[in-house]
Amino acid sequence: MYNWSCYNPSSFILVGIPGLENFHIWIGIPFCVIYVVAIVGNCILLYLITVEHSLHEPMFFFLSMLATTDLVLSTATVPKLLSNLWLGSKEITFSGCLTQMFFLHFSFVVDSAILTAMAFDRYVAICFPLRYTTILTPHVIIKLVVSIVVRSFSVILPDVFLLKRLPFCRTRVIPHTYCEHIGVAQLSSADISINIWYGFAVPLMTVISDVIFIAVSYAFILHAVFHLSSQGARQKALNTCGSHLCVILMLYIPAFFSILAHRFGHSVPRNMLILFANLYVAVPPALNPVVYGVKTKQIQEKFILLLSLKKTK
């Protein structure tokens, strides 16, 4: 019974942000605002893309996927964070912890893959504009979507089984606000070298390869753009990539900074690392619809039209 309880713990305790307990209520306020902005912004974006036939293009289809994934990412982490900070609800069941961990990592890998697909979309649109509709057919887009979901599911699902095989007899207190793979594995007294190596291999197989593909795509895009004869055409081509580049930077820069800080930033206070890790999963889902709303003319026009219709009713 003792061994069984070790391998199947009933729950874990999420500490929250240690050292800042007196400020938990105040820290929760901006996170609540960010979460509301993420939910409202992404839902409006999904609504506009769904009802407006002029937005039924590959780029906006990928954008709707990004909005859906951002909703999953923020919902997987922020509500539990707020209940921890405001209500003192620190306990999370073992199955709940594994579920949160799965959707956290799954969402990030899907986000990365969608940005790669969007880079390919921009590459085709700028480098082969006359063949755009023949290359990115609905059949090709469906294949891309299926491959994104299958790849992300396949590389993250093993994390669940790698954690389920570990005993947790020593401690069940997680010094964080949410469950992530290596953070939970480190609570075990067993050998977690497989978890560490797999946790290292997944970013190499997915995110790093995505970054390389995006960089190559934009190298071709910039080469094509700067060979355009018209200044106006160059400006228009660069504008179509501006919002995508902003979203790429918002996803990857905080992620890589967080990873490097955890690996090498031993002098950085633990509570600052945890606070930044929460910002990294909460802020991009809130800012992505804002960036696309500001930088994409079609979405701006449809949003203004939606507001004007509501005012006339």
PDB file of C-alpha atoms in Angstrom:
ATOM      1  CA  MET A   1       0.000   0.000   0.000  1.00  0.00           C
ATOM      2  CA  TYR A   2       2.900   2.338   0.761  1.00  0.00           C
ATOM      3  CA  ASN A   3       4.497   1.684  -2.637  1.00  0.00           C
ATOM      4  CA  TRP A   4       1.142   2.026  -4.397  1.00  0.00           C
ATOM      5  CA  SER A   5       0.519   5.406  -2.758  1.00  0.00           C
ATOM      6  CA  CYS A   6       3.999   6.529  -3.850  1.00  0.00           C
ATOM      7  CA  TYR A   7       3.311   5.687  -7.477  1.00  0.00           C
ATOM      8  CA  ASN A   8      -0.237   7.013  -7.403  1.00  0.00           C
ATOM      9  CA  PRO A   9      -0.212  10.066  -5.126  1.00  0.00           C
ATOM     10  CA  SER A  10      -3.583  11.616  -4.502  1.00  0.00           C
ATOM     11  CA  SER A  11      -2.397  15.190  -4.948  1.00  0.00           C
ATOM     12  CA  PHE A  12       0.440  17.713  -5.042  1.00  0.00           C
ATOM     13  CA  ILE A  13       0.793  21.089  -3.355  1.00  0.00           C
ATOM     14  CA  LEU A  14       1.548  24.112  -5.535  1.00  0.00           C
ATOM     15  CA  VAL A  15       3.426  26.569  -3.320  1.00  0.00           C
ATOM     16  CA  GLY A  16       2.661  29.635  -5.431  1.00  0.00           C
ATOM     17  CA  ILE A  17       5.256  32.410  -5.437  1.00  0.00           C
ATOM     18  CA  PRO A  18       7.426  31.828  -2.328  1.00  0.00           C
ATOM     19  CA  GLY A  19       8.586  34.950  -0.553  1.00  0.00           C
ATOM     20  CA  LEU A  20       5.785  37.070  -1.980  1.00  0.00           C
ATOM     21  CA  GLU A  21       2.878  35.595   0.009  1.00  0.00           C
ATOM     22  CA  ASN A  22       1.916  39.028   1.371  1.00  0.00           C
ATOM     23  CA  PHE A  23       1.500  40.315  -2.172  1.00  0.00           C
ATOM     24  CA  HIS A  24      -0.415  37.349  -3.631  1.00  0.00           C
ATOM     25  CA  ILE A  25      -3.725  39.227  -3.790  1.00  0.00           C
ATOM     26  CA  TRP A  26      -2.132  42.176  -5.597  1.00  0.00           C
ATOM     27  CA  ILE A  27      -0.117  39.960  -7.956  1.00  0.00           C
ATOM     28  CA  GLY A  28      -3.321  38.189  -8.968  1.00  0.00           C
ATOM     29  CA  ILE A  29      -4.981  41.414 -10.204  1.00  0.00           C
ATOM     30  CA  PRO A  30      -2.766  41.999 -13.287  1.00  0.00           C
ATOM     31  CA  PHE A  31      -2.874  38.289 -14.122  1.00  0.00           C
ATOM     32  CA  CYS A  32      -6.671  38.387 -13.972  1.00  0.00           C
ATOM     33  CA  VAL A  33      -6.725  41.422 -16.294  1.00  0.00           C
ATOM     34  CA  ILE A  34      -4.292  39.721 -18.695  1.00  0.00           C
ATOM     35  CA  TYR A  35      -6.423  36.552 -18.706  1.00  0.00           C
ATOM     36  CA  VAL A  36      -9.636  38.486 -19.430  1.00  0.00           C
ATOM     37  CA  VAL A  37      -7.885  40.324 -22.285  1.00  0.00           C
ATOM     38  CA  ALA A  38      -6.663  36.982 -23.670  1.00  0.00           C
ATOM     39  CA  ILE A  39     -10.130  35.394 -23.522  1.00  0.00           C
ATOM     40  CA  VAL A  40     -11.982  38.388 -24.980  1.00  0.00           C
ATOM     41  CA  GLY A  41      -9.363  39.187 -27.633  1.00  0.00           C
ATOM     42  CA  ASN A  42      -8.997  35.639 -28.928  1.00  0.00           C
ATOM     43  CA  CYS A  43     -12.759  35.023 -28.888  1.00  0.00           C
ATOM     44  CA  ILE A  44     -13.361  38.210 -30.920  1.00  0.00           C
ATOM     45  CA  LEU A  45     -10.631  37.139 -33.333  1.00  0.00           C
ATOM     46  CA  LEU A  46     -12.197  33.687 -33.748  1.00  0.00           C
ATOM     47  CA  TYR A  47     -15.647  35.235 -34.214  1.00  0.00           C
ATOM     48  CA  LEU A  48     -14.451  37.649 -36.925  1.00  0.00           C
ATOM     49  CA  ILE A  49     -12.571  34.941 -38.816  1.00  0.00           C
ATOM     50  CA  THR A  50     -15.597  32.619 -38.617  1.00  0.00           C
ATOM     51  CA  VAL A  51     -18.324  35.026 -39.781  1.00  0.00           C
ATOM     52  CA  GLU A  52     -16.365  37.077 -42.349  1.00  0.00           C
ATOM     53  CA  HIS A  53     -15.952  35.214 -45.634  1.00  0.00           C
ATOM     54  CA  SER A  54     -13.220  37.631 -46.740  1.00  0.00           C
ATOM     55  CA  LEU A  55     -11.066  36.258 -43.918  1.00  0.00           C
ATOM     56  CA  HIS A  56     -11.439  32.646 -45.046  1.00  0.00           C
ATOM     57  CA  GLU A  57      -7.852  32.467 -46.273  1.00  0.00           C
ATOM     58  CA  PRO A  58      -4.988  30.165 -45.202  1.00  0.00           C
ATOM     59  CA  MET A  59      -3.254  32.893 -43.169  1.00  0.00           C
ATOM     60  CA  PHE A  60      -6.389  33.639 -41.129  1.00  0.00           C
ATOM     61  CA  PHE A  61      -7.150  29.944 -40.735  1.00  0.00           C
ATOM     62  CA  PHE A  62      -3.726  29.481 -39.136  1.00  0.00           C
ATOM     63  CA  LEU A  63      -4.395  32.588 -37.058  1.00  0.00           C
ATOM     64  CA  SER A  64      -7.642  31.043 -35.779  1.00  0.00           C
ATOM     65  CA  MET A  65      -5.669  27.938 -34.785  1.00  0.00           C
ATOM     66  CA  LEU A  66      -3.191  30.158 -32.941  1.00  0.00           C
ATOM     67  CA  ALA A  67      -6.037  31.904 -31.112  1.00  0.00           C
ATOM     68  CA  THR A  68      -7.560  28.556 -30.086  1.00  0.00           C
ATOM     69  CA  THR A  69      -4.222  27.256 -28.806  1.00  0.00           C
ATOM     70  CA  ASP A  70      -3.634  30.485 -26.879  1.00  0.00           C
ATOM     71  CA  LEU A  71      -7.001  30.043 -25.170  1.00  0.00           C
ATOM     72  CA  VAL A  72      -5.968  26.527 -24.140  1.00  0.00           C
ATOM     73  CA  LEU A  73      -2.539  27.702 -22.911  1.00  0.00           C
ATOM     74  CA  SER A  74      -3.851  30.552 -20.759  1.00  0.00           C
ATOM     75  CA  THR A  75      -6.813  28.531 -19.415  1.00  0.00           C
ATOM     76  CA  ALA A  76      -4.532  25.638 -18.455  1.00  0.00           C
ATOM     77  CA  THR A  77      -2.479  27.832 -16.121  1.00  0.00           C
ATOM     78  CA  VAL A  78      -4.015  31.199 -15.139  1.00  0.00           C
ATOM     79  CA  PRO A  79      -7.275  30.066 -13.409  1.00  0.00           C
ATOM     80  CA  LYS A  80      -5.319  27.727 -11.112  1.00  0.00           C
ATOM     81  CA  LEU A  81      -2.815  30.524 -10.477  1.00  0.00           C
ATOM     82  CA  LEU A  82      -5.622  32.909  -9.457  1.00  0.00           C
ATOM     83  CA  SER A  83      -7.272  30.342  -7.196  1.00  0.00           C
ATOM     84  CA  ASN A  84      -3.880  29.799  -5.560  1.00  0.00           C
ATOM     85  CA  LEU A  85      -3.135  33.506  -5.088  1.00  0.00           C
ATOM     86  CA  TRP A  86      -6.634  34.632  -4.061  1.00  0.00           C
ATOM     87  CA  LEU A  87      -8.259  31.607  -2.430  1.00  0.00           C
ATOM     88  CA  GLY A  88      -5.220  29.736  -1.124  1.00  0.00           C
ATOM     89  CA  SER A  89      -6.230  26.692  -3.188  1.00  0.00           C
ATOM     90  CA  LYS A  90      -2.790  25.124  -3.458  1.00  0.00           C
ATOM     91  CA  GLU A  91      -3.752  21.481  -3.830  1.00  0.00           C
ATOM     92  CA  ILE A  92      -3.953  19.851  -7.266  1.00  0.00           C
ATOM     93  CA  THR A  93      -4.760  16.196  -7.902  1.00  0.00           C
ATOM     94  CA  PHE A  94      -2.173  13.960  -9.524  1.00  0.00           C
ATOM     95  CA  SER A  95      -4.323  13.518 -12.630  1.00  0.00           C
ATOM     96  CA  GLY A  96      -5.038  17.269 -12.655  1.00  0.00           C
ATOM     97  CA  CYS A  97      -1.308  17.976 -12.468  1.00  0.00           C
ATOM     98  CA  LEU A  98      -0.573  15.633 -15.374  1.00  0.00           C
ATOM     99  CA  THR A  99      -3.407  17.173 -17.395  1.00  0.00           C
ATOM    100  CA  GLN A 100      -2.162  20.708 -16.763  1.00  0.00           C
ATOM    101  CA  MET A 101       1.395  19.691 -17.644  1.00  0.00           C
ATOM    102  CA  PHE A 102       0.253  18.027 -20.874  1.00  0.00           C
ATOM    103  CA  PHE A 103      -1.797  20.981 -22.129  1.00  0.00           C
ATOM    104  CA  LEU A 104       0.893  23.470 -21.096  1.00  0.00           C
ATOM    105  CA  HIS A 105       3.616  21.773 -23.145  1.00  0.00           C
ATOM    106  CA  PHE A 106       1.244  20.664 -25.913  1.00  0.00           C
ATOM    107  CA  SER A 107       0.002  24.246 -26.437  1.00  0.00           C
ATOM    108  CA  PHE A 108       3.516  25.638 -26.666  1.00  0.00           C
ATOM    109  CA  VAL A 109       4.618  23.026 -29.229  1.00  0.00           C
ATOM    110  CA  VAL A 110       1.431  23.596 -31.268  1.00  0.00           C
ATOM    111  CA  ASP A 111       1.983  27.376 -31.128  1.00  0.00           C
ATOM    112  CA  SER A 112       5.508  26.896 -32.438  1.00  0.00           C
ATOM    113  CA  ALA A 113       4.307  24.647 -35.263  1.00  0.00           C
ATOM    114  CA  ILE A 114       1.529  27.084 -36.240  1.00  0.00           C
ATOM    115  CA  LEU A 115       4.039  29.942 -36.463  1.00  0.00           C
ATOM    116  CA  THR A 116       6.126  27.718 -38.738  1.00  0.00           C
ATOM    117  CA  ALA A 117       3.097  27.044 -40.943  1.00  0.00           C
ATOM    118  CA  MET A 118       2.377  30.791 -41.039  1.00  0.00           C
ATOM    119  CA  ALA A 119       5.991  31.446 -42.095  1.00  0.00           C
ATOM    120  CA  PHE A 120       5.508  28.961 -44.941  1.00  0.00           C
ATOM    121  CA  ASP A 121       2.268  30.743 -45.853  1.00  0.00           C
ATOM    122  CA  ARG A 122       4.063  34.128 -46.025  1.00  0.00           C
ATOM    123  CA  TYR A 123       6.909  32.528 -48.024  1.00  0.00           C
ATOM    124  CA  VAL A 124       4.498  31.219 -50.659  1.00  0.00           C
ATOM    125  CA  ALA A 125       2.476  34.464 -50.729  1.00  0.00           C
ATOM    126  CA  ILE A 126       5.561  36.656 -51.338  1.00  0.00           C
ATOM    127  CA  CYS A 127       7.859  34.371 -53.341  1.00  0.00           C
ATOM    128  CA  PHE A 128       5.168  32.639 -55.444  1.00  0.00           C
ATOM    129  CA  PRO A 129       2.156  35.009 -55.423  1.00  0.00           C
ATOM    130  CA  LEU A 130       0.685  33.706 -58.687  1.00  0.00           C
ATOM    131  CA  ARG A 131       0.777  30.097 -57.467  1.00  0.00           C
ATOM    132  CA  TYR A 132      -0.467  30.828 -53.922  1.00  0.00           C
ATOM    133  CA  THR A 133      -3.931  29.306 -54.350  1.00  0.00           C
ATOM    134  CA  THR A 134      -2.614  26.266 -56.208  1.00  0.00           C
ATOM    135  CA  ILE A 135       0.085  25.532 -53.592  1.00  0.00           C
ATOM    136  CA  LEU A 136      -1.923  26.193 -50.413  1.00  0.00           C
ATOM    137  CA  THR A 137      -5.050  24.288 -51.349  1.00  0.00           C
ATOM    138  CA  PRO A 138      -7.605  23.221 -48.697  1.00  0.00           C
ATOM    139  CA  HIS A 139      -6.223  19.670 -48.991  1.00  0.00           C
ATOM    140  CA  VAL A 140      -2.671  20.871 -48.222  1.00  0.00           C
ATOM    141  CA  ILE A 141      -3.897  22.989 -45.292  1.00  0.00           C
ATOM    142  CA  ILE A 142      -5.753  20.018 -43.786  1.00  0.00           C
ATOM    143  CA  LYS A 143      -2.567  17.940 -44.072  1.00  0.00           C
ATOM    144  CA  LEU A 144      -0.586  20.695 -42.330  1.00  0.00           C
ATOM    145  CA  VAL A 145      -3.122  20.949 -39.498  1.00  0.00           C
ATOM    146  CA  VAL A 146      -3.229  17.176 -38.958  1.00  0.00           C
ATOM    147  CA  SER A 147       0.570  16.952 -38.976  1.00  0.00           C
ATOM    148  CA  ILE A 148       0.821  19.827 -36.443  1.00  0.00           C
ATOM    149  CA  VAL A 149      -1.614  18.194 -34.020  1.00  0.00           C
ATOM    150  CA  VAL A 150      -0.229  14.654 -34.450  1.00  0.00           C
ATOM    151  CA  ARG A 151       3.387  15.786 -34.032  1.00  0.00           C
ATOM    152  CA  SER A 152       2.633  17.838 -30.925  1.00  0.00           C
ATOM    153  CA  PHE A 153       0.498  15.104 -29.344  1.00  0.00           C
ATOM    154  CA  SER A 154       3.105  12.421 -30.116  1.00  0.00           C
ATOM    155  CA  VAL A 155       6.048  14.256 -28.548  1.00  0.00           C
ATOM    156  CA  ILE A 156       4.230  15.486 -25.413  1.00  0.00           C
ATOM    157  CA  LEU A 157       2.167  12.405 -24.499  1.00  0.00           C
ATOM    158  CA  PRO A 158       5.274  10.414 -23.397  1.00  0.00           C
ATOM    159  CA  ASP A 159       5.843  13.073 -20.699  1.00  0.00           C
ATOM    160  CA  VAL A 160       2.686  11.840 -18.970  1.00  0.00           C
ATOM    161  CA  PHE A 161       3.876   8.222 -18.861  1.00  0.00           C
ATOM    162  CA  LEU A 162       7.404   9.237 -17.866  1.00  0.00           C
ATOM    163  CA  LEU A 163       5.916  10.940 -14.793  1.00  0.00           C
ATOM    164  CA  LYS A 164       3.417   8.170 -14.008  1.00  0.00           C
ATOM    165  CA  ARG A 165       6.252   5.623 -13.705  1.00  0.00           C
ATOM    166  CA  LEU A 166       7.996   7.654 -10.956  1.00  0.00           C
ATOM    167  CA  PRO A 167       7.466   7.219  -7.191  1.00  0.00           C
ATOM    168  CA  PHE A 168       6.752  10.348  -5.146  1.00  0.00           C
ATOM    169  CA  CYS A 169       7.464   9.264  -1.570  1.00  0.00           C
ATOM    170  CA  ARG A 170       9.847  12.027  -0.548  1.00  0.00           C
ATOM    171  CA  THR A 171       7.776  15.184  -1.083  1.00  0.00           C
ATOM    172  CA  ARG A 172       4.750  16.326  -3.024  1.00  0.00           C
ATOM    173  CA  VAL A 173       5.293  20.056  -2.673  1.00  0.00           C
ATOM    174  CA  ILE A 174       5.910  21.748  -6.042  1.00  0.00           C
ATOM    175  CA  PRO A 175       7.764  25.069  -5.656  1.00  0.00           C
ATOM    176  CA  HIS A 176       5.810  26.654  -8.493  1.00  0.00           C
ATOM    177  CA  THR A 177       2.323  27.831  -9.491  1.00  0.00           C
ATOM    178  CA  TYR A 178       1.738  25.187 -12.163  1.00  0.00           C
ATOM    179  CA  CYS A 179       2.913  21.689 -13.076  1.00  0.00           C
ATOM    180  CA  GLU A 180       5.619  21.292 -15.685  1.00  0.00           C
ATOM    181  CA  HIS A 181       7.446  18.113 -16.640  1.00  0.00           C
ATOM    182  CA  ILE A 182      10.922  18.485 -15.111  1.00  0.00           C
ATOM    183  CA  GLY A 183       9.638  20.433 -12.109  1.00  0.00           C
ATOM    184  CA  VAL A 184       7.370  17.528 -11.131  1.00  0.00           C
ATOM    185  CA  ALA A 185       9.964  14.857 -11.999  1.00  0.00           C
ATOM    186  CA  GLN A 186      12.498  16.468  -9.628  1.00  0.00           C
ATOM    187  CA  LEU A 187      10.221  15.648  -6.678  1.00  0.00           C
ATOM    188  CA  SER A 188      10.846  11.946  -7.201  1.00  0.00           C
ATOM    189  CA  SER A 189      13.620  10.102  -5.390  1.00  0.00           C
ATOM    190  CA  ALA A 190      14.049   7.757  -8.376  1.00  0.00           C
ATOM    191  CA  ASP A 191      16.408   8.197 -11.323  1.00  0.00           C
ATOM    192  CA  ILE A 192      14.934  10.856 -13.643  1.00  0.00           C
ATOM    193  CA  SER A 193      17.702  10.839 -16.266  1.00  0.00           C
ATOM    194  CA  ILE A 194      15.235   9.606 -18.919  1.00  0.00           C
ATOM    195  CA  ASN A 195      12.902  12.503 -18.100  1.00  0.00           C
ATOM    196  CA  ILE A 196      15.776  14.981 -18.328  1.00  0.00           C
ATOM    197  CA  TRP A 197      17.047  13.663 -21.642  1.00  0.00           C
ATOM    198  CA  TYR A 198      13.574  13.465 -23.141  1.00  0.00           C
ATOM    199  CA  GLY A 199      12.788  16.953 -21.837  1.00  0.00           C
ATOM    200  CA  PHE A 200      15.960  18.113 -23.583  1.00  0.00           C
ATOM    201  CA  ALA A 201      15.197  16.232 -26.822  1.00  0.00           C
ATOM    202  CA  VAL A 202      11.637  17.514 -27.285  1.00  0.00           C
ATOM    203  CA  PRO A 203      12.636  21.184 -27.809  1.00  0.00           C
ATOM    204  CA  LEU A 204      15.351  20.037 -30.234  1.00  0.00           C
ATOM    205  CA  MET A 205      12.874  17.911 -32.191  1.00  0.00           C
ATOM    206  CA  THR A 206      10.195  20.578 -32.301  1.00  0.00           C
ATOM    207  CA  VAL A 207      10.912  24.165 -31.291  1.00  0.00           C
ATOM    208  CA  ILE A 208      14.535  24.419 -32.474  1.00  0.00           C
ATOM    209  CA  SER A 209      13.671  22.808 -35.811  1.00  0.00           C
ATOM    210  CA  ASP A 210      10.718  25.215 -36.127  1.00  0.00           C
ATOM    211  CA  VAL A 211      12.964  28.214 -35.441  1.00  0.00           C
ATOM    212  CA  ILE A 212      15.424  27.042 -38.106  1.00  0.00           C
ATOM    213  CA  PHE A 213      12.612  26.558 -40.640  1.00  0.00           C
ATOM    214  CA  ILE A 214      11.176  30.019 -39.839  1.00  0.00           C
ATOM    215  CA  ALA A 215      14.625  31.612 -40.197  1.00  0.00           C
ATOM    216  CA  VAL A 216      15.176  29.941 -43.580  1.00  0.00           C
ATOM    217  CA  SER A 217      11.690  30.991 -44.746  1.00  0.00           C
ATOM    218  CA  TYR A 218      12.325  34.612 -43.809  1.00  0.00           C
ATOM    219  CA  ALA A 219      15.738  34.547 -45.472  1.00  0.00           C
ATOM    220  CA  PHE A 220      13.998  33.648 -48.747  1.00  0.00           C
ATOM    221  CA  ILE A 221      11.235  36.189 -48.054  1.00  0.00           C
ATOM    222  CA  LEU A 222      13.688  39.040 -47.440  1.00  0.00           C
ATOM    223  CA  HIS A 223      15.706  38.045 -50.511  1.00  0.00           C
ATOM    224  CA  ALA A 224      12.531  38.201 -52.613  1.00  0.00           C
ATOM    225  CA  VAL A 225      11.314  41.454 -51.027  1.00  0.00           C
ATOM    226  CA  PHE A 226      14.534  43.395 -51.569  1.00  0.00           C
ATOM    227  CA  HIS A 227      14.608  42.312 -55.197  1.00  0.00           C
ATOM    228  CA  LEU A 228      11.230  43.928 -55.853  1.00  0.00           C
ATOM    229  CA  SER A 229      11.532  46.972 -58.085  1.00  0.00           C
ATOM    230  CA  SER A 230       8.772  49.029 -56.440  1.00  0.00           C
ATOM    231  CA  GLN A 231       9.281  50.652 -53.031  1.00  0.00           C
ATOM    232  CA  GLY A 232       5.531  50.385 -52.389  1.00  0.00           C
ATOM    233  CA  ALA A 233       5.553  46.678 -53.163  1.00  0.00           C
ATOM    234  CA  ARG A 234       8.469  46.147 -50.772  1.00  0.00           C
ATOM    235  CA  GLN A 235       6.674  48.063 -48.023  1.00  0.00           C
ATOM    236  CA  LYS A 236       3.444  46.103 -48.545  1.00  0.00           C
ATOM    237  CA  ALA A 237       5.276  42.767 -48.472  1.00  0.00           C
ATOM    238  CA  LEU A 238       7.095  43.683 -45.253  1.00  0.00           C
ATOM    239  CA  ASN A 239       3.858  44.871 -43.626  1.00  0.00           C
ATOM    240  CA  THR A 240       2.226  41.492 -44.259  1.00  0.00           C
ATOM    241  CA  CYS A 241       5.039  39.861 -42.250  1.00  0.00           C
ATOM    242  CA  GLY A 242       5.200  42.439 -39.449  1.00  0.00           C
ATOM    243  CA  SER A 243       2.500  40.994 -37.194  1.00  0.00           C
ATOM    244  CA  HIS A 244       3.808  37.456 -37.688  1.00  0.00           C
ATOM    245  CA  LEU A 245       7.335  38.503 -36.710  1.00  0.00           C
ATOM    246  CA  CYS A 246       6.031  40.281 -33.582  1.00  0.00           C
ATOM    247  CA  VAL A 247       4.174  37.147 -32.470  1.00  0.00           C
ATOM    248  CA  ILE A 248       7.258  34.999 -33.142  1.00  0.00           C
ATOM    249  CA  LEU A 249       9.406  37.248 -30.969  1.00  0.00           C
ATOM    250  CA  MET A 250       6.784  37.305 -28.175  1.00  0.00           C
ATOM    251  CA  LEU A 251       6.663  33.492 -28.096  1.00  0.00           C
ATOM    252  CA  TYR A 252      10.311  32.530 -28.452  1.00  0.00           C
ATOM    253  CA  ILE A 253      12.258  35.280 -26.648  1.00  0.00           C
ATOM    254  CA  PRO A 254      10.504  34.873 -23.246  1.00  0.00           C
ATOM    255  CA  ALA A 255      10.591  31.074 -23.627  1.00  0.00           C
ATOM    256  CA  PHE A 256      14.318  30.923 -24.306  1.00  0.00           C
ATOM    257  CA  PHE A 257      14.999  33.521 -21.601  1.00  0.00           C
ATOM    258  CA  SER A 258      12.998  31.475 -19.073  1.00  0.00           C
ATOM    259  CA  ILE A 259      14.832  28.263 -20.010  1.00  0.00           C
ATOM    260  CA  LEU A 260      18.261  29.919 -19.793  1.00  0.00           C
ATOM    261  CA  ALA A 261      17.381  31.624 -16.505  1.00  0.00           C
ATOM    262  CA  HIS A 262      16.339  28.319 -14.931  1.00  0.00           C
ATOM    263  CA  ARG A 263      19.469  26.549 -16.194  1.00  0.00           C
ATOM    264  CA  PHE A 264      22.092  29.208 -15.559  1.00  0.00           C
ATOM    265  CA  GLY A 265      20.502  32.007 -13.522  1.00  0.00           C
ATOM    266  CA  HIS A 266      21.312  30.536 -10.107  1.00  0.00           C
ATOM    267  CA  SER A 267      21.769  34.009  -8.636  1.00  0.00           C
ATOM    268  CA  VAL A 268      18.254  35.083  -9.735  1.00  0.00           C
ATOM    269  CA  PRO A 269      15.713  34.821  -6.868  1.00  0.00           C
ATOM    270  CA  ARG A 270      13.365  31.853  -7.217  1.00  0.00           C
ATOM    271  CA  ASN A 271      10.244  34.000  -6.871  1.00  0.00           C
ATOM    272  CA  MET A 272      11.362  36.194  -9.794  1.00  0.00           C
ATOM    273  CA  LEU A 273      11.849  33.113 -11.982  1.00  0.00           C
ATOM    274  CA  ILE A 274       8.380  31.834 -11.084  1.00  0.00           C
ATOM    275  CA  LEU A 275       6.818  35.247 -11.685  1.00  0.00           C
ATOM    276  CA  PHE A 276       8.466  35.494 -15.094  1.00  0.00           C
ATOM    277  CA  ALA A 277       7.434  31.935 -15.983  1.00  0.00           C
ATOM    278  CA  ASN A 278       3.803  32.903 -15.333  1.00  0.00           C
ATOM    279  CA  LEU A 279       4.118  36.053 -17.423  1.00  0.00           C
ATOM    280  CA  TYR A 280       5.586  33.986 -20.248  1.00  0.00           C
ATOM    281  CA  VAL A 281       2.499  31.718 -20.400  1.00  0.00           C
ATOM    282  CA  ALA A 282      -0.057  34.507 -19.766  1.00  0.00           C
ATOM    283  CA  VAL A 283       1.120  37.545 -21.756  1.00  0.00           C
ATOM    284  CA  PRO A 284       1.586  36.164 -25.329  1.00  0.00           C
ATOM    285  CA  PRO A 285      -2.014  34.819 -25.530  1.00  0.00           C
ATOM    286  CA  ALA A 286      -3.252  38.285 -24.513  1.00  0.00           C
ATOM    287  CA  LEU A 287      -0.999  40.236 -26.880  1.00  0.00           C
ATOM    288  CA  ASN A 288      -1.319  38.058 -30.007  1.00  0.00           C
ATOM    289  CA  PRO A 289      -4.864  39.207 -30.942  1.00  0.00           C
ATOM    290  CA  VAL A 290      -3.913  42.808 -30.143  1.00  0.00           C
ATOM    291  CA  VAL A 291      -0.872  42.626 -32.444  1.00  0.00           C
ATOM    292  CA  TYR A 292      -2.869  41.115 -35.296  1.00  0.00           C
ATOM    293  CA  GLY A 293      -5.688  43.589 -34.704  1.00  0.00           C
ATOM    294  CA  VAL A 294      -3.306  46.543 -34.944  1.00  0.00           C
ATOM    295  CA  LYS A 295      -1.057  45.263 -37.737  1.00  0.00           C
ATOM    296  CA  THR A 296      -3.593  43.506 -40.019  1.00  0.00           C
ATOM    297  CA  LYS A 297      -5.783  45.840 -42.036  1.00  0.00           C
ATOM    298  CA  GLN A 298      -8.506  43.273 -42.806  1.00  0.00           C
ATOM    299  CA  ILE A 299      -9.034  42.473 -39.108  1.00  0.00           C
ATOM    300  CA  GLN A 300      -9.031  46.175 -38.218  1.00  0.00           C
ATOM    301  CA  GLU A 301     -11.762  46.872 -40.786  1.00  0.00           C
ATOM    302  CA  LYS A 302     -13.940  43.955 -39.678  1.00  0.00           C
ATOM    303  CA  PHE A 303     -13.544  44.854 -36.008  1.00  0.00           C
ATOM    304  CA  ILE A 304     -14.521  48.486 -36.649  1.00  0.00           C
ATOM    305  CA  LEU A 305     -17.502  47.270 -38.690  1.00  0.00           C
ATOM    306  CA  LEU A 306     -18.538  44.981 -35.825  1.00  0.00           C
ATOM    307  CA  LEU A 307     -18.377  47.866 -33.332  1.00  0.00           C
ATOM    308  CA  SER A 308     -20.347  50.191 -35.616  1.00  0.00           C
ATOM    309  CA  LEU A 309     -23.077  47.571 -36.073  1.00  0.00           C
ATOM    310  CA  LYS A 310     -23.391  47.144 -32.307  1.00  0.00           C
ATOM    311  CA  LYS A 311     -23.684  50.905 -31.813  1.00  0.00           C
ATOM    312  CA  THR A 312     -26.478  51.241 -34.395  1.00  0.00           C
ATOM    313  CA  LYS A 313     -28.570  48.519 -32.732  1.00  0.00           C
TER     314      LYS A 313
END
